[in-house]
Amino acid sequence: MVVQWKDEKHAVGVPEVDRQHQQLFVITNQLWQAQDMPDSPDRKARMIAGLKRLYAYCHYHFNDEEQLLRSKSYPEVPGHREIHRAFTAQVKVHLLDTRDSPHPDLSGVLDSLVEWILNHIMGDDRHWAQALTADGVLWEEAREPHDTSVVSAWTDKNLSLELGGIDDQHRELIGILQQANDLVLASPGRRKMFLPPVIRKLFYYSQFHFSFEEELMSRHAWPGLAEHRTLHGKFIRKILQFAEQYKQGRTDLTDELVTFLKEWTIGHILQEDKKFKDSLQIKGGGLLP
């Protein structure tokens, strides 16, 4: 079932969480669009790509939500995390099944996925949002940055490509970079607690964004796709390298991570992504059709 976001029905009252929930609606609706296509290799490819994006985005969103709840000392984070893990495991099973099927049919699968998302938002998520609001949490101040230099780079360096979907995702990446930058100024204990989830969020959001961007390029037959995909792969491997260094005891790598992210993200948008800006000629916000 295709679903439309309605604030009065679906919002939990936490702006950044509501924004991410809306993205889940976009991804599942794109999967329904793929499901409704005539049976063909392209239909299957779009289903696989959509499920990969859903899997990556769920990891990103759930990590971000859990980090937010931990920062607010919410006592039921472990149980909430287990609910999240069960759902992402379910999405992975559907992804593998779709890859193995010569003629996949996601109609029943999508019904169950959408039903879970709706029930989780209006049930579990509303529960913690209302509980923390009752305890005096002011959500508009939930993540007041210590240093706004990273976010201000968006306008200072004119990073907009004027492609709605791509720009929205680039802004989200800048937001994750801001969180990493904030940890530079944090206490050692806070860095130790929040650096791993920031790295995980960066890894999964990058996978989601790169998949979106590469499929968009593919549909428009952009000749630089192969080279661009290679650059994306190098970025993912670098993030995995940071994660491995942390596991080996490098808890002091925050400065190195932030420097890499600033240089790569801003440089990639300005130099590489702008190469295909004029070729795409997308209207209506840049979302996948």
Short mmCIF file of C-alpha atoms in Angstrom, two decimals, residues 43-281:
data_model
loop_
_atom_site.label_atom_id
_atom_site.label_comp_id
_atom_site.label_asym_id
_atom_site.label_seq_id
_atom_site.Cartn_x
_atom_site.Cartn_y
_atom_site.Cartn_z
CA ARG A 43 11.91 -4.29 -12.56
CA LYS A 44 13.90 -6.81 -10.55
CA ALA A 45 16.94 -4.51 -10.50
CA ARG A 46 14.84 -1.66 -9.13
CA MET A 47 13.36 -3.94 -6.48
CA ILE A 48 16.82 -5.02 -5.35
CA ALA A 49 18.11 -1.43 -5.34
CA GLY A 50 15.05 -0.28 -3.37
CA LEU A 51 15.43 -3.01 -0.76
CA LYS A 52 19.15 -2.22 -0.44
CA ARG A 53 18.26 1.41 0.20
CA LEU A 54 15.61 0.43 2.74
CA TYR A 55 18.09 -1.84 4.54
CA ALA A 56 20.81 0.83 4.63
CA TYR A 57 18.43 3.62 5.62
CA CYS A 58 16.88 1.57 8.43
CA HIS A 59 20.36 0.97 9.85
CA TYR A 60 21.10 4.68 9.60
CA HIS A 61 17.80 5.85 11.07
CA PHE A 62 17.74 3.30 13.87
CA ASN A 63 21.34 4.13 14.86
CA ASP A 64 20.52 7.83 14.86
CA GLU A 65 17.35 7.34 16.89
CA GLU A 66 19.09 5.12 19.42
CA GLN A 67 21.93 7.64 19.77
CA LEU A 68 19.38 10.36 20.43
CA LEU A 69 17.61 8.25 23.06
CA ARG A 70 20.89 7.42 24.80
CA SER A 71 21.79 11.11 24.90
CA LYS A 72 18.49 11.74 26.69
CA SER A 73 19.02 8.86 29.15
CA TYR A 74 15.96 6.98 27.94
CA PRO A 75 15.87 3.75 30.02
CA GLU A 76 14.28 1.46 27.39
CA VAL A 77 16.93 1.79 24.66
CA PRO A 78 18.01 -1.91 24.77
CA GLY A 79 14.48 -3.15 24.10
CA HIS A 80 13.94 -0.57 21.39
CA ARG A 81 17.22 -1.57 19.76
CA GLU A 82 16.15 -5.24 19.64
CA ILE A 83 12.92 -4.26 17.87
CA HIS A 84 14.99 -2.36 15.30
CA ARG A 85 17.40 -5.25 14.77
CA ALA A 86 14.58 -7.71 14.17
CA PHE A 87 13.12 -5.49 11.45
CA THR A 88 16.42 -4.91 9.65
CA ALA A 89 17.03 -8.67 9.71
CA GLN A 90 13.61 -9.14 8.10
CA VAL A 91 14.43 -6.61 5.37
CA LYS A 92 17.70 -8.44 4.66
CA VAL A 93 15.84 -11.74 4.21
CA HIS A 94 13.48 -10.11 1.70
CA LEU A 95 16.46 -8.62 -0.15
CA LEU A 96 18.17 -12.02 -0.45
CA ASP A 97 14.92 -13.72 -1.51
CA THR A 98 14.37 -11.08 -4.20
CA ARG A 99 17.90 -11.58 -5.54
CA ASP A 100 17.33 -15.35 -5.76
CA SER A 101 13.90 -15.19 -7.41
CA PRO A 102 13.70 -15.03 -11.23
CA HIS A 103 10.36 -13.20 -11.05
CA PRO A 104 10.05 -11.58 -7.61
CA ASP A 105 6.71 -10.37 -6.25
CA LEU A 106 6.90 -7.94 -3.35
CA SER A 107 3.21 -7.15 -2.94
CA GLY A 108 2.70 -9.15 0.26
CA VAL A 109 6.16 -8.27 1.54
CA LEU A 110 5.59 -4.55 1.08
CA ASP A 111 2.23 -4.72 2.84
CA SER A 112 3.91 -6.25 5.90
CA LEU A 113 6.87 -3.84 5.81
CA VAL A 114 4.64 -0.78 5.58
CA GLU A 115 2.37 -2.11 8.33
CA TRP A 116 5.39 -2.61 10.61
CA ILE A 117 6.73 0.88 9.93
CA LEU A 118 3.36 2.50 10.62
CA ASN A 119 2.77 0.50 13.82
CA HIS A 120 6.30 1.18 15.04
CA ILE A 121 6.07 4.93 14.44
CA MET A 122 2.62 5.35 15.95
CA GLY A 123 3.27 2.89 18.77
CA ASP A 124 6.85 2.38 19.97
CA ASP A 125 8.23 5.73 18.80
CA ARG A 126 5.32 7.77 20.11
CA HIS A 127 5.79 6.01 23.44
CA TRP A 128 9.37 7.25 23.95
CA ALA A 129 8.64 10.67 22.45
CA GLN A 130 5.75 11.27 24.83
CA ALA A 131 7.66 9.88 27.81
CA LEU A 132 10.68 12.12 27.24
CA THR A 133 8.53 15.15 26.45
CA ALA A 134 6.74 14.61 29.76
CA ASP A 135 10.17 14.64 31.42
CA GLY A 136 10.85 18.10 29.99
CA VAL A 137 12.93 17.36 26.88
CA LEU A 138 12.75 20.23 24.37
CA TRP A 139 13.20 18.57 21.01
CA GLU A 140 13.99 21.68 19.03
CA GLU A 141 17.12 21.95 21.20
CA ALA A 142 17.92 18.24 21.17
CA ARG A 143 21.09 18.62 19.11
CA GLU A 144 22.27 22.19 19.45
CA PRO A 145 25.71 22.17 17.74
CA HIS A 146 28.77 23.50 19.54
CA ASP A 147 30.31 24.74 16.32
CA THR A 148 28.20 25.62 13.28
CA SER A 149 31.13 25.91 10.85
CA VAL A 150 30.35 22.57 9.22
CA VAL A 151 26.68 23.29 8.59
CA SER A 152 27.47 26.82 7.39
CA ALA A 153 29.76 25.30 4.73
CA TRP A 154 26.58 24.39 2.81
CA THR A 155 25.86 28.03 2.00
CA ASP A 156 29.41 29.37 2.25
CA LYS A 157 30.67 27.01 -0.43
CA ASN A 158 27.41 26.86 -2.41
CA LEU A 159 27.11 23.06 -2.25
CA SER A 160 23.59 22.93 -3.68
CA LEU A 161 23.22 21.12 -7.01
CA GLU A 162 19.59 22.30 -7.31
CA LEU A 163 18.50 18.66 -7.39
CA GLY A 164 16.01 18.26 -4.57
CA GLY A 165 16.53 14.61 -3.61
CA ILE A 166 20.30 14.74 -3.98
CA ASP A 167 20.60 18.06 -2.14
CA ASP A 168 18.47 16.77 0.74
CA GLN A 169 20.75 13.76 1.11
CA HIS A 170 23.90 15.86 0.89
CA ARG A 171 22.54 18.08 3.67
CA GLU A 172 21.97 14.95 5.77
CA LEU A 173 25.59 13.92 5.20
CA ILE A 174 26.68 17.39 6.30
CA GLY A 175 24.54 16.88 9.42
CA ILE A 176 26.38 13.65 10.26
CA LEU A 177 29.66 15.47 9.69
CA GLN A 178 28.46 18.12 12.14
CA GLN A 179 27.86 15.42 14.76
CA ALA A 180 31.39 14.09 14.25
CA ASN A 181 32.77 17.63 14.47
CA ASP A 182 30.91 18.22 17.74
CA LEU A 183 32.68 15.20 19.23
CA VAL A 184 36.03 16.91 18.73
CA LEU A 185 34.98 19.34 21.44
CA ALA A 186 33.42 16.69 23.68
CA SER A 187 34.87 14.93 26.71
CA PRO A 188 36.80 11.66 26.17
CA GLY A 189 33.93 9.72 27.69
CA ARG A 190 31.38 11.24 25.35
CA ARG A 191 33.62 10.64 22.34
CA LYS A 192 34.01 7.00 23.34
CA MET A 193 30.25 6.62 23.67
CA PHE A 194 29.12 8.41 20.51
CA LEU A 195 31.92 8.00 17.96
CA PRO A 196 30.98 4.37 17.06
CA PRO A 197 27.32 5.23 16.26
CA VAL A 198 28.44 8.25 14.24
CA ILE A 199 30.72 6.02 12.15
CA ARG A 200 27.92 3.46 11.70
CA LYS A 201 25.47 6.15 10.64
CA LEU A 202 27.97 7.55 8.18
CA PHE A 203 28.56 4.09 6.71
CA TYR A 204 24.91 3.22 6.23
CA TYR A 205 23.73 6.64 5.12
CA SER A 206 26.49 6.75 2.53
CA GLN A 207 25.36 3.38 1.18
CA PHE A 208 21.78 4.64 0.98
CA HIS A 209 22.78 7.90 -0.71
CA PHE A 210 25.26 6.35 -3.14
CA SER A 211 22.69 3.76 -4.24
CA PHE A 212 20.13 6.50 -4.84
CA GLU A 213 22.61 8.64 -6.76
CA GLU A 214 23.99 5.78 -8.88
CA GLU A 215 20.53 4.54 -9.87
CA LEU A 216 19.62 8.07 -10.87
CA MET A 217 22.75 8.30 -13.02
CA SER A 218 22.02 4.91 -14.55
CA ARG A 219 18.49 5.90 -15.57
CA HIS A 220 19.85 8.98 -17.29
CA ALA A 221 22.65 7.01 -18.95
CA TRP A 222 25.33 9.29 -17.53
CA PRO A 223 28.69 8.21 -19.02
CA GLY A 224 30.66 8.93 -15.85
CA LEU A 225 28.75 6.41 -13.72
CA ALA A 226 31.46 3.73 -13.54
CA GLU A 227 34.12 6.20 -12.42
CA HIS A 228 31.73 7.80 -9.94
CA ARG A 229 30.82 4.40 -8.47
CA THR A 230 34.52 3.70 -7.96
CA LEU A 231 34.88 6.92 -5.95
CA HIS A 232 31.91 5.92 -3.80
CA GLY A 233 33.49 2.52 -3.17
CA LYS A 234 36.75 4.12 -2.02
CA PHE A 235 34.82 6.31 0.44
CA ILE A 236 32.98 3.30 1.92
CA ARG A 237 36.27 1.42 2.34
CA LYS A 238 37.80 4.41 4.12
CA ILE A 239 34.90 4.54 6.58
CA LEU A 240 35.30 0.82 7.23
CA GLN A 241 38.98 1.49 7.88
CA PHE A 242 38.08 4.09 10.51
CA ALA A 243 35.69 1.60 12.12
CA GLU A 244 38.41 -1.07 12.23
CA GLN A 245 40.91 1.37 13.73
CA TYR A 246 38.41 2.19 16.47
CA LYS A 247 37.90 -1.50 17.23
CA GLN A 248 41.67 -1.85 17.59
CA GLY A 249 41.74 0.87 20.25
CA ARG A 250 42.15 4.09 18.22
CA THR A 251 39.67 6.14 20.27
CA ASP A 252 41.56 9.34 19.39
CA LEU A 253 40.78 9.36 15.67
CA THR A 254 38.00 11.98 15.81
CA ASP A 255 40.15 14.79 14.38
CA GLU A 256 41.39 12.56 11.56
CA LEU A 257 37.86 11.42 10.74
CA VAL A 258 36.45 14.94 10.68
CA THR A 259 39.29 16.24 8.49
CA PHE A 260 38.75 13.42 6.00
CA LEU A 261 34.97 13.94 5.95
CA LYS A 262 35.23 17.69 5.43
CA GLU A 263 37.70 17.38 2.58
CA TRP A 264 36.01 14.43 0.87
CA THR A 265 32.37 15.46 1.23
CA ILE A 266 32.81 19.09 0.19
CA GLY A 267 35.34 18.24 -2.52
CA HIS A 268 33.22 15.40 -3.92
CA ILE A 269 30.09 17.55 -4.16
CA LEU A 270 31.89 20.52 -5.71
CA GLN A 271 34.13 18.59 -8.10
CA GLU A 272 32.52 15.23 -8.89
CA ASP A 273 28.77 15.57 -8.30
CA LYS A 274 28.55 18.85 -10.19
CA LYS A 275 29.86 17.04 -13.27
CA PHE A 276 26.48 15.38 -13.78
CA LYS A 277 24.29 18.27 -12.57
CA ASP A 278 23.48 19.58 -16.06
CA SER A 279 23.16 16.08 -17.56
CA LEU A 280 20.38 14.92 -15.25
CA GLN A 281 17.91 17.72 -15.99
#
